[in-house]
Amino acid sequence: MSRNQPGSKFWALIHPYTGDLTDFRPTARGFSSDVTALVECEKGRFFVKAVRNRPGGRRDSIVRERLINPAVCPISPTLRWHTEDDGWIALGFDWVEGRRSDFAPGSPDLPAIVDTLNRIAEVDPPEVARDWSETRWNRFTADEADVSLLQGEALLYTDINPSNLIIGDRNTWAVDWSWPTRGAAFIDPACLVVQLISAGHDADSAESWASGCAAWADADPKAIDAFAAATLRMHRAFAERKPDASWLRAMVEACQSWTSHRGVAV
């Protein structure tokens, strides 16, 4: 059974929330899920996301996305229903009309992208996120002092890329809240910097756009340096494991450009 063709048991599980389906359009994005699709049905139109209900990171991720949704609407599309059985766990979101954002130099989307990160930064972390401390960069830092620079109480999105920031006629949405955490507030704008460099900006231009984020303007430069170095180490490690993944090599190059710009030796 291939991705986005989940079978009769899946359709039976979601039928109470969708009714009879009239159209099912798998999406190109979302490869960390077993199903990502736009669904037109008797009860409306939904973006449906689902994974096999097995212990581990993917189940934990989709549960976390369900739990954070009330806190991040309307930045994220609203979760309308969720369901699970022994085989599947599925989420049904509002279907929003929009397109993937453009991170390239000169893109008219850049102000909306920065504004969206500022909107995220204004969200108070809900009680459900109390134990979701950000730790993914910790093992790539130089020492415990650098780890402490990445700690904080801000709600972090981190999965910043053109596919996850959706541009509509009147709104911009941040979708795929697959692993929200709490940490230093500058981390989201710093993730944007790496993505902008990867999209063709030089490091100075990327940081100029990040400076439109209050969390960046308030950050300790030493903390940004520590994050830049850790991010380069992280992507080097990932690229070594998957040498054929061209996107990982591109991320390494972007991180090298950024650390060189900041004068950070790695």
PDB file of C-alpha atoms in Angstrom:
ATOM      1  CA  MET A   1       0.000   0.000   0.000  1.00  0.00           C
ATOM      2  CA  SER A   2       1.668   3.203  -1.163  1.00  0.00           C
ATOM      3  CA  ARG A   3       1.791   6.628   0.447  1.00  0.00           C
ATOM      4  CA  ASN A   4      -1.487   8.549   0.093  1.00  0.00           C
ATOM      5  CA  GLN A   5      -3.372   5.337  -0.804  1.00  0.00           C
ATOM      6  CA  PRO A   6      -4.165   4.227   2.732  1.00  0.00           C
ATOM      7  CA  GLY A   7      -6.923   1.704   2.133  1.00  0.00           C
ATOM      8  CA  SER A   8     -10.455   1.001   3.300  1.00  0.00           C
ATOM      9  CA  LYS A   9      -9.784   0.977   7.055  1.00  0.00           C
ATOM     10  CA  PHE A  10      -8.446   4.536   6.862  1.00  0.00           C
ATOM     11  CA  TRP A  11     -11.494   5.762   4.928  1.00  0.00           C
ATOM     12  CA  ALA A  12     -13.787   4.125   7.471  1.00  0.00           C
ATOM     13  CA  LEU A  13     -11.920   5.849  10.311  1.00  0.00           C
ATOM     14  CA  ILE A  14     -12.323   9.364   8.925  1.00  0.00           C
ATOM     15  CA  HIS A  15     -15.799   8.889   7.424  1.00  0.00           C
ATOM     16  CA  PRO A  16     -17.640  10.200  10.535  1.00  0.00           C
ATOM     17  CA  TYR A  17     -15.787  13.503  10.057  1.00  0.00           C
ATOM     18  CA  THR A  18     -15.865  13.762   6.274  1.00  0.00           C
ATOM     19  CA  GLY A  19     -18.910  11.878   5.129  1.00  0.00           C
ATOM     20  CA  ASP A  20     -18.686  10.574   1.582  1.00  0.00           C
ATOM     21  CA  LEU A  21     -15.667  11.837  -0.383  1.00  0.00           C
ATOM     22  CA  THR A  22     -16.094  13.661  -3.680  1.00  0.00           C
ATOM     23  CA  ASP A  23     -12.420  14.439  -4.332  1.00  0.00           C
ATOM     24  CA  PHE A  24      -9.082  13.349  -2.826  1.00  0.00           C
ATOM     25  CA  ARG A  25      -5.961  15.161  -3.976  1.00  0.00           C
ATOM     26  CA  PRO A  26      -2.624  14.010  -2.519  1.00  0.00           C
ATOM     27  CA  THR A  27      -0.142  16.841  -1.962  1.00  0.00           C
ATOM     28  CA  ALA A  28       3.487  16.864  -3.026  1.00  0.00           C
ATOM     29  CA  ARG A  29       4.720  18.054   0.370  1.00  0.00           C
ATOM     30  CA  GLY A  30       4.654  16.318   3.720  1.00  0.00           C
ATOM     31  CA  PHE A  31       6.855  13.264   3.227  1.00  0.00           C
ATOM     32  CA  SER A  32       7.162  12.729   6.971  1.00  0.00           C
ATOM     33  CA  SER A  33       3.482  11.676   6.931  1.00  0.00           C
ATOM     34  CA  ASP A  34       1.832   8.632   5.379  1.00  0.00           C
ATOM     35  CA  VAL A  35      -1.094  10.707   4.085  1.00  0.00           C
ATOM     36  CA  THR A  36      -1.250  14.388   3.149  1.00  0.00           C
ATOM     37  CA  ALA A  37      -4.152  15.359   0.952  1.00  0.00           C
ATOM     38  CA  LEU A  38      -6.774  17.966   0.120  1.00  0.00           C
ATOM     39  CA  VAL A  39     -10.172  16.384   0.602  1.00  0.00           C
ATOM     40  CA  GLU A  40     -13.532  17.544  -0.679  1.00  0.00           C
ATOM     41  CA  CYS A  41     -16.353  15.698   0.968  1.00  0.00           C
ATOM     42  CA  GLU A  42     -19.903  15.700   2.201  1.00  0.00           C
ATOM     43  CA  LYS A  43     -18.960  17.702   5.328  1.00  0.00           C
ATOM     44  CA  GLY A  44     -16.731  20.307   3.704  1.00  0.00           C
ATOM     45  CA  ARG A  45     -13.166  20.699   2.547  1.00  0.00           C
ATOM     46  CA  PHE A  46     -10.195  19.689   4.659  1.00  0.00           C
ATOM     47  CA  PHE A  47      -6.455  19.227   4.562  1.00  0.00           C
ATOM     48  CA  VAL A  48      -5.950  15.738   5.961  1.00  0.00           C
ATOM     49  CA  LYS A  49      -2.691  14.576   7.502  1.00  0.00           C
ATOM     50  CA  ALA A  50      -2.176  11.099   8.941  1.00  0.00           C
ATOM     51  CA  VAL A  51       0.480   8.636  10.061  1.00  0.00           C
ATOM     52  CA  ARG A  52       0.482   4.993  11.041  1.00  0.00           C
ATOM     53  CA  ASN A  53      -0.352   4.714  14.726  1.00  0.00           C
ATOM     54  CA  ARG A  54       2.908   3.227  15.913  1.00  0.00           C
ATOM     55  CA  PRO A  55       5.055   4.299  18.877  1.00  0.00           C
ATOM     56  CA  GLY A  56       7.871   6.670  17.965  1.00  0.00           C
ATOM     57  CA  GLY A  57       8.731  10.072  16.630  1.00  0.00           C
ATOM     58  CA  ARG A  58       6.142  10.356  13.878  1.00  0.00           C
ATOM     59  CA  ARG A  59       3.247   9.598  16.217  1.00  0.00           C
ATOM     60  CA  ASP A  60       4.681  11.938  18.854  1.00  0.00           C
ATOM     61  CA  SER A  61       4.995  14.640  16.209  1.00  0.00           C
ATOM     62  CA  ILE A  62       1.407  14.484  14.976  1.00  0.00           C
ATOM     63  CA  VAL A  63       0.109  14.425  18.565  1.00  0.00           C
ATOM     64  CA  ARG A  64       2.185  17.510  19.329  1.00  0.00           C
ATOM     65  CA  GLU A  65       0.778  19.223  16.228  1.00  0.00           C
ATOM     66  CA  ARG A  66      -2.746  18.474  17.439  1.00  0.00           C
ATOM     67  CA  LEU A  67      -2.060  19.802  20.921  1.00  0.00           C
ATOM     68  CA  ILE A  68      -0.429  23.067  19.824  1.00  0.00           C
ATOM     69  CA  ASN A  69      -3.067  24.019  17.264  1.00  0.00           C
ATOM     70  CA  PRO A  70      -5.438  25.960  19.559  1.00  0.00           C
ATOM     71  CA  ALA A  71      -2.539  28.205  20.611  1.00  0.00           C
ATOM     72  CA  VAL A  72      -1.297  29.023  17.103  1.00  0.00           C
ATOM     73  CA  CYS A  73      -4.539  29.808  15.281  1.00  0.00           C
ATOM     74  CA  PRO A  74      -5.060  31.835  13.118  1.00  0.00           C
ATOM     75  CA  ILE A  75      -1.346  31.702  12.193  1.00  0.00           C
ATOM     76  CA  SER A  76      -1.968  28.036  11.462  1.00  0.00           C
ATOM     77  CA  PRO A  77      -5.116  26.696   9.791  1.00  0.00           C
ATOM     78  CA  THR A  78      -7.620  25.532  12.404  1.00  0.00           C
ATOM     79  CA  LEU A  79      -7.749  21.849  13.311  1.00  0.00           C
ATOM     80  CA  ARG A  80     -11.398  20.824  12.891  1.00  0.00           C
ATOM     81  CA  TRP A  81     -11.227  17.167  13.895  1.00  0.00           C
ATOM     82  CA  HIS A  82      -8.871  14.380  14.870  1.00  0.00           C
ATOM     83  CA  THR A  83      -9.315  10.659  15.174  1.00  0.00           C
ATOM     84  CA  GLU A  84      -7.311   7.499  15.719  1.00  0.00           C
ATOM     85  CA  ASP A  85      -7.581   3.751  16.013  1.00  0.00           C
ATOM     86  CA  ASP A  86      -5.038   0.960  16.278  1.00  0.00           C
ATOM     87  CA  GLY A  87      -3.924   1.534  12.701  1.00  0.00           C
ATOM     88  CA  TRP A  88      -3.999   5.296  12.094  1.00  0.00           C
ATOM     89  CA  ILE A  89      -3.944   8.726  13.690  1.00  0.00           C
ATOM     90  CA  ALA A  90      -5.401  11.503  11.496  1.00  0.00           C
ATOM     91  CA  LEU A  91      -5.913  15.276  11.649  1.00  0.00           C
ATOM     92  CA  GLY A  92      -8.376  17.329   9.605  1.00  0.00           C
ATOM     93  CA  PHE A  93      -7.521  21.019   9.138  1.00  0.00           C
ATOM     94  CA  ASP A  94      -9.269  23.894   7.423  1.00  0.00           C
ATOM     95  CA  TRP A  95      -8.395  23.953   3.733  1.00  0.00           C
ATOM     96  CA  VAL A  96      -6.810  27.360   3.068  1.00  0.00           C
ATOM     97  CA  GLU A  97      -6.349  28.861  -0.373  1.00  0.00           C
ATOM     98  CA  GLY A  98      -2.758  29.845  -1.021  1.00  0.00           C
ATOM     99  CA  ARG A  99       0.587  29.010  -2.561  1.00  0.00           C
ATOM    100  CA  ARG A 100       4.032  28.222  -1.224  1.00  0.00           C
ATOM    101  CA  SER A 101       6.078  31.287  -0.402  1.00  0.00           C
ATOM    102  CA  ASP A 102       9.069  32.558  -2.362  1.00  0.00           C
ATOM    103  CA  PHE A 103      12.243  33.125  -0.328  1.00  0.00           C
ATOM    104  CA  ALA A 104      14.371  34.362  -3.258  1.00  0.00           C
ATOM    105  CA  PRO A 105      16.060  37.791  -3.317  1.00  0.00           C
ATOM    106  CA  GLY A 106      13.590  40.444  -4.377  1.00  0.00           C
ATOM    107  CA  SER A 107      10.548  38.295  -3.616  1.00  0.00           C
ATOM    108  CA  PRO A 108       7.420  40.277  -2.729  1.00  0.00           C
ATOM    109  CA  ASP A 109       6.671  37.592  -0.117  1.00  0.00           C
ATOM    110  CA  LEU A 110       9.568  38.513   2.174  1.00  0.00           C
ATOM    111  CA  PRO A 111       7.736  41.142   4.270  1.00  0.00           C
ATOM    112  CA  ALA A 112       4.860  38.715   4.879  1.00  0.00           C
ATOM    113  CA  ILE A 113       7.341  36.005   5.872  1.00  0.00           C
ATOM    114  CA  VAL A 114       8.975  38.278   8.448  1.00  0.00           C
ATOM    115  CA  ASP A 115       5.557  39.398   9.699  1.00  0.00           C
ATOM    116  CA  THR A 116       4.517  35.766  10.177  1.00  0.00           C
ATOM    117  CA  LEU A 117       7.584  35.061  12.311  1.00  0.00           C
ATOM    118  CA  ASN A 118       6.771  38.113  14.415  1.00  0.00           C
ATOM    119  CA  ARG A 119       3.218  36.843  14.879  1.00  0.00           C
ATOM    120  CA  ILE A 120       4.577  33.489  16.023  1.00  0.00           C
ATOM    121  CA  ALA A 121       6.926  35.239  18.461  1.00  0.00           C
ATOM    122  CA  GLU A 122       3.947  36.963  20.089  1.00  0.00           C
ATOM    123  CA  VAL A 123       2.266  33.661  20.991  1.00  0.00           C
ATOM    124  CA  ASP A 124       2.482  32.800  24.675  1.00  0.00           C
ATOM    125  CA  PRO A 125       3.560  29.168  25.037  1.00  0.00           C
ATOM    126  CA  PRO A 126       0.545  27.193  26.276  1.00  0.00           C
ATOM    127  CA  GLU A 127       0.717  24.963  29.319  1.00  0.00           C
ATOM    128  CA  VAL A 128       0.833  21.907  27.057  1.00  0.00           C
ATOM    129  CA  ALA A 129       4.250  23.068  25.802  1.00  0.00           C
ATOM    130  CA  ARG A 130       5.755  23.421  29.268  1.00  0.00           C
ATOM    131  CA  ASP A 131       7.967  20.336  28.894  1.00  0.00           C
ATOM    132  CA  TRP A 132       8.795  20.790  25.201  1.00  0.00           C
ATOM    133  CA  SER A 133      12.275  22.236  25.688  1.00  0.00           C
ATOM    134  CA  GLU A 134      14.303  22.696  22.515  1.00  0.00           C
ATOM    135  CA  THR A 135      17.218  20.230  22.505  1.00  0.00           C
ATOM    136  CA  ARG A 136      17.834  19.370  18.831  1.00  0.00           C
ATOM    137  CA  TRP A 137      20.901  21.594  18.517  1.00  0.00           C
ATOM    138  CA  ASN A 138      22.399  20.725  21.912  1.00  0.00           C
ATOM    139  CA  ARG A 139      24.677  17.894  20.810  1.00  0.00           C
ATOM    140  CA  PHE A 140      26.090  20.037  18.019  1.00  0.00           C
ATOM    141  CA  THR A 141      27.161  22.901  20.272  1.00  0.00           C
ATOM    142  CA  ALA A 142      30.742  23.431  21.386  1.00  0.00           C
ATOM    143  CA  ASP A 143      30.037  23.190  25.122  1.00  0.00           C
ATOM    144  CA  GLU A 144      27.425  23.548  27.850  1.00  0.00           C
ATOM    145  CA  ALA A 145      27.808  27.323  27.838  1.00  0.00           C
ATOM    146  CA  ASP A 146      26.609  27.382  24.237  1.00  0.00           C
ATOM    147  CA  VAL A 147      23.722  25.061  25.118  1.00  0.00           C
ATOM    148  CA  SER A 148      22.548  27.572  27.711  1.00  0.00           C
ATOM    149  CA  LEU A 149      22.483  30.317  25.070  1.00  0.00           C
ATOM    150  CA  LEU A 150      19.835  28.372  23.137  1.00  0.00           C
ATOM    151  CA  GLN A 151      17.517  27.927  26.096  1.00  0.00           C
ATOM    152  CA  GLY A 152      14.500  30.116  26.697  1.00  0.00           C
ATOM    153  CA  GLU A 153      10.753  30.335  27.148  1.00  0.00           C
ATOM    154  CA  ALA A 154       9.628  31.391  23.645  1.00  0.00           C
ATOM    155  CA  LEU A 155       7.389  29.166  21.554  1.00  0.00           C
ATOM    156  CA  LEU A 156       9.422  28.031  18.534  1.00  0.00           C
ATOM    157  CA  TYR A 157       8.165  26.840  15.162  1.00  0.00           C
ATOM    158  CA  THR A 158      11.593  26.089  13.551  1.00  0.00           C
ATOM    159  CA  ASP A 159      10.266  24.292  10.435  1.00  0.00           C
ATOM    160  CA  ILE A 160      10.704  27.417   8.321  1.00  0.00           C
ATOM    161  CA  ASN A 161      10.865  26.779   4.586  1.00  0.00           C
ATOM    162  CA  PRO A 162       8.985  27.929   1.460  1.00  0.00           C
ATOM    163  CA  SER A 163       6.570  24.981   1.516  1.00  0.00           C
ATOM    164  CA  ASN A 164       5.482  25.613   5.101  1.00  0.00           C
ATOM    165  CA  LEU A 165       4.732  29.333   4.788  1.00  0.00           C
ATOM    166  CA  ILE A 166       1.622  29.637   2.646  1.00  0.00           C
ATOM    167  CA  ILE A 167       0.741  32.947   0.992  1.00  0.00           C
ATOM    168  CA  GLY A 168      -2.938  33.731   0.426  1.00  0.00           C
ATOM    169  CA  ASP A 169      -4.702  36.788  -0.934  1.00  0.00           C
ATOM    170  CA  ARG A 170      -5.328  38.193   2.552  1.00  0.00           C
ATOM    171  CA  ASN A 171      -3.289  36.084   4.936  1.00  0.00           C
ATOM    172  CA  THR A 172      -0.124  34.054   5.403  1.00  0.00           C
ATOM    173  CA  TRP A 173      -0.149  30.769   7.292  1.00  0.00           C
ATOM    174  CA  ALA A 174       2.556  28.715   8.958  1.00  0.00           C
ATOM    175  CA  VAL A 175       1.590  25.072   8.417  1.00  0.00           C
ATOM    176  CA  ASP A 176       3.052  21.752   9.579  1.00  0.00           C
ATOM    177  CA  TRP A 177       3.643  22.451  13.266  1.00  0.00           C
ATOM    178  CA  SER A 178       5.236  19.044  13.545  1.00  0.00           C
ATOM    179  CA  TRP A 179       7.688  19.767  16.370  1.00  0.00           C
ATOM    180  CA  PRO A 180       7.026  23.031  18.267  1.00  0.00           C
ATOM    181  CA  THR A 181       9.316  23.620  21.222  1.00  0.00           C
ATOM    182  CA  ARG A 182      10.317  26.226  23.809  1.00  0.00           C
ATOM    183  CA  GLY A 183      13.701  27.909  23.534  1.00  0.00           C
ATOM    184  CA  ALA A 184      15.557  31.141  22.821  1.00  0.00           C
ATOM    185  CA  ALA A 185      13.319  33.458  20.803  1.00  0.00           C
ATOM    186  CA  PHE A 186      15.985  34.275  18.193  1.00  0.00           C
ATOM    187  CA  ILE A 187      16.068  30.683  16.914  1.00  0.00           C
ATOM    188  CA  ASP A 188      13.149  31.106  14.506  1.00  0.00           C
ATOM    189  CA  PRO A 189      14.650  34.189  12.795  1.00  0.00           C
ATOM    190  CA  ALA A 190      17.999  32.374  12.721  1.00  0.00           C
ATOM    191  CA  CYS A 191      16.375  29.435  10.934  1.00  0.00           C
ATOM    192  CA  LEU A 192      15.007  31.961   8.438  1.00  0.00           C
ATOM    193  CA  VAL A 193      18.519  33.274   7.798  1.00  0.00           C
ATOM    194  CA  VAL A 194      19.748  29.828   6.758  1.00  0.00           C
ATOM    195  CA  GLN A 195      16.760  29.334   4.477  1.00  0.00           C
ATOM    196  CA  LEU A 196      17.195  32.752   2.842  1.00  0.00           C
ATOM    197  CA  ILE A 197      20.876  32.084   2.126  1.00  0.00           C
ATOM    198  CA  SER A 198      19.923  28.717   0.647  1.00  0.00           C
ATOM    199  CA  ALA A 199      17.386  30.561  -1.557  1.00  0.00           C
ATOM    200  CA  GLY A 200      20.065  32.850  -3.005  1.00  0.00           C
ATOM    201  CA  HIS A 201      20.544  35.718  -0.538  1.00  0.00           C
ATOM    202  CA  ASP A 202      24.001  36.605   0.654  1.00  0.00           C
ATOM    203  CA  ALA A 203      24.410  36.399   4.418  1.00  0.00           C
ATOM    204  CA  ASP A 204      24.206  40.163   4.912  1.00  0.00           C
ATOM    205  CA  SER A 205      20.885  40.339   3.054  1.00  0.00           C
ATOM    206  CA  ALA A 206      19.511  37.354   4.981  1.00  0.00           C
ATOM    207  CA  GLU A 207      20.402  38.908   8.324  1.00  0.00           C
ATOM    208  CA  SER A 208      18.930  42.216   7.196  1.00  0.00           C
ATOM    209  CA  TRP A 209      15.565  40.521   6.693  1.00  0.00           C
ATOM    210  CA  ALA A 210      15.899  38.707  10.034  1.00  0.00           C
ATOM    211  CA  SER A 211      16.499  42.067  11.713  1.00  0.00           C
ATOM    212  CA  GLY A 212      12.842  42.822  11.037  1.00  0.00           C
ATOM    213  CA  CYS A 213      12.072  40.255  13.741  1.00  0.00           C
ATOM    214  CA  ALA A 214      12.066  41.689  17.253  1.00  0.00           C
ATOM    215  CA  ALA A 215      13.480  38.425  18.610  1.00  0.00           C
ATOM    216  CA  TRP A 216      16.546  38.833  16.391  1.00  0.00           C
ATOM    217  CA  ALA A 217      17.097  42.471  17.330  1.00  0.00           C
ATOM    218  CA  ASP A 218      17.038  41.556  21.033  1.00  0.00           C
ATOM    219  CA  ALA A 219      19.376  38.548  20.739  1.00  0.00           C
ATOM    220  CA  ASP A 220      22.903  38.267  22.142  1.00  0.00           C
ATOM    221  CA  PRO A 221      25.298  38.097  19.140  1.00  0.00           C
ATOM    222  CA  LYS A 222      27.230  35.356  20.961  1.00  0.00           C
ATOM    223  CA  ALA A 223      24.070  33.250  21.066  1.00  0.00           C
ATOM    224  CA  ILE A 224      23.542  33.723  17.327  1.00  0.00           C
ATOM    225  CA  ASP A 225      27.167  32.709  16.706  1.00  0.00           C
ATOM    226  CA  ALA A 226      26.703  29.579  18.806  1.00  0.00           C
ATOM    227  CA  PHE A 227      23.532  28.684  16.923  1.00  0.00           C
ATOM    228  CA  ALA A 228      25.139  29.279  13.518  1.00  0.00           C
ATOM    229  CA  ALA A 229      28.048  26.982  14.410  1.00  0.00           C
ATOM    230  CA  ALA A 230      25.757  24.287  15.806  1.00  0.00           C
ATOM    231  CA  THR A 231      23.541  24.443  12.719  1.00  0.00           C
ATOM    232  CA  LEU A 232      26.544  23.939  10.447  1.00  0.00           C
ATOM    233  CA  ARG A 233      27.689  20.935  12.490  1.00  0.00           C
ATOM    234  CA  MET A 234      24.166  19.534  12.416  1.00  0.00           C
ATOM    235  CA  HIS A 235      23.790  19.743   8.641  1.00  0.00           C
ATOM    236  CA  ARG A 236      27.291  18.373   8.078  1.00  0.00           C
ATOM    237  CA  ALA A 237      26.334  15.343  10.159  1.00  0.00           C
ATOM    238  CA  PHE A 238      23.073  14.869   8.280  1.00  0.00           C
ATOM    239  CA  ALA A 239      24.795  15.249   4.897  1.00  0.00           C
ATOM    240  CA  GLU A 240      27.429  12.664   5.828  1.00  0.00           C
ATOM    241  CA  ARG A 241      24.668  10.164   6.575  1.00  0.00           C
ATOM    242  CA  LYS A 242      22.850  10.917   3.307  1.00  0.00           C
ATOM    243  CA  PRO A 243      25.515  11.901   0.767  1.00  0.00           C
ATOM    244  CA  ASP A 244      23.073  11.682  -2.149  1.00  0.00           C
ATOM    245  CA  ALA A 245      20.665  14.244  -0.668  1.00  0.00           C
ATOM    246  CA  SER A 246      21.398  17.414  -2.635  1.00  0.00           C
ATOM    247  CA  TRP A 247      19.216  19.560  -0.369  1.00  0.00           C
ATOM    248  CA  LEU A 248      21.388  18.656   2.616  1.00  0.00           C
ATOM    249  CA  ARG A 249      24.522  19.660   0.742  1.00  0.00           C
ATOM    250  CA  ALA A 250      22.814  22.961  -0.088  1.00  0.00           C
ATOM    251  CA  MET A 251      22.063  23.510   3.596  1.00  0.00           C
ATOM    252  CA  VAL A 252      25.707  22.855   4.495  1.00  0.00           C
ATOM    253  CA  GLU A 253      26.802  25.446   1.941  1.00  0.00           C
ATOM    254  CA  ALA A 254      24.297  27.968   3.296  1.00  0.00           C
ATOM    255  CA  CYS A 255      25.496  27.411   6.860  1.00  0.00           C
ATOM    256  CA  GLN A 256      29.144  27.730   5.815  1.00  0.00           C
ATOM    257  CA  SER A 257      28.365  31.034   4.111  1.00  0.00           C
ATOM    258  CA  TRP A 258      26.630  32.283   7.246  1.00  0.00           C
ATOM    259  CA  THR A 259      29.353  31.256   9.717  1.00  0.00           C
ATOM    260  CA  SER A 260      32.010  32.787   7.457  1.00  0.00           C
ATOM    261  CA  HIS A 261      30.050  36.045   7.341  1.00  0.00           C
ATOM    262  CA  ARG A 262      29.858  36.109  11.133  1.00  0.00           C
ATOM    263  CA  GLY A 263      33.528  35.165  11.543  1.00  0.00           C
ATOM    264  CA  VAL A 264      32.654  31.970  13.393  1.00  0.00           C
ATOM    265  CA  ALA A 265      35.250  29.208  13.164  1.00  0.00           C
ATOM    266  CA  VAL A 266      33.740  25.727  13.119  1.00  0.00           C
TER     267      VAL A 266
END
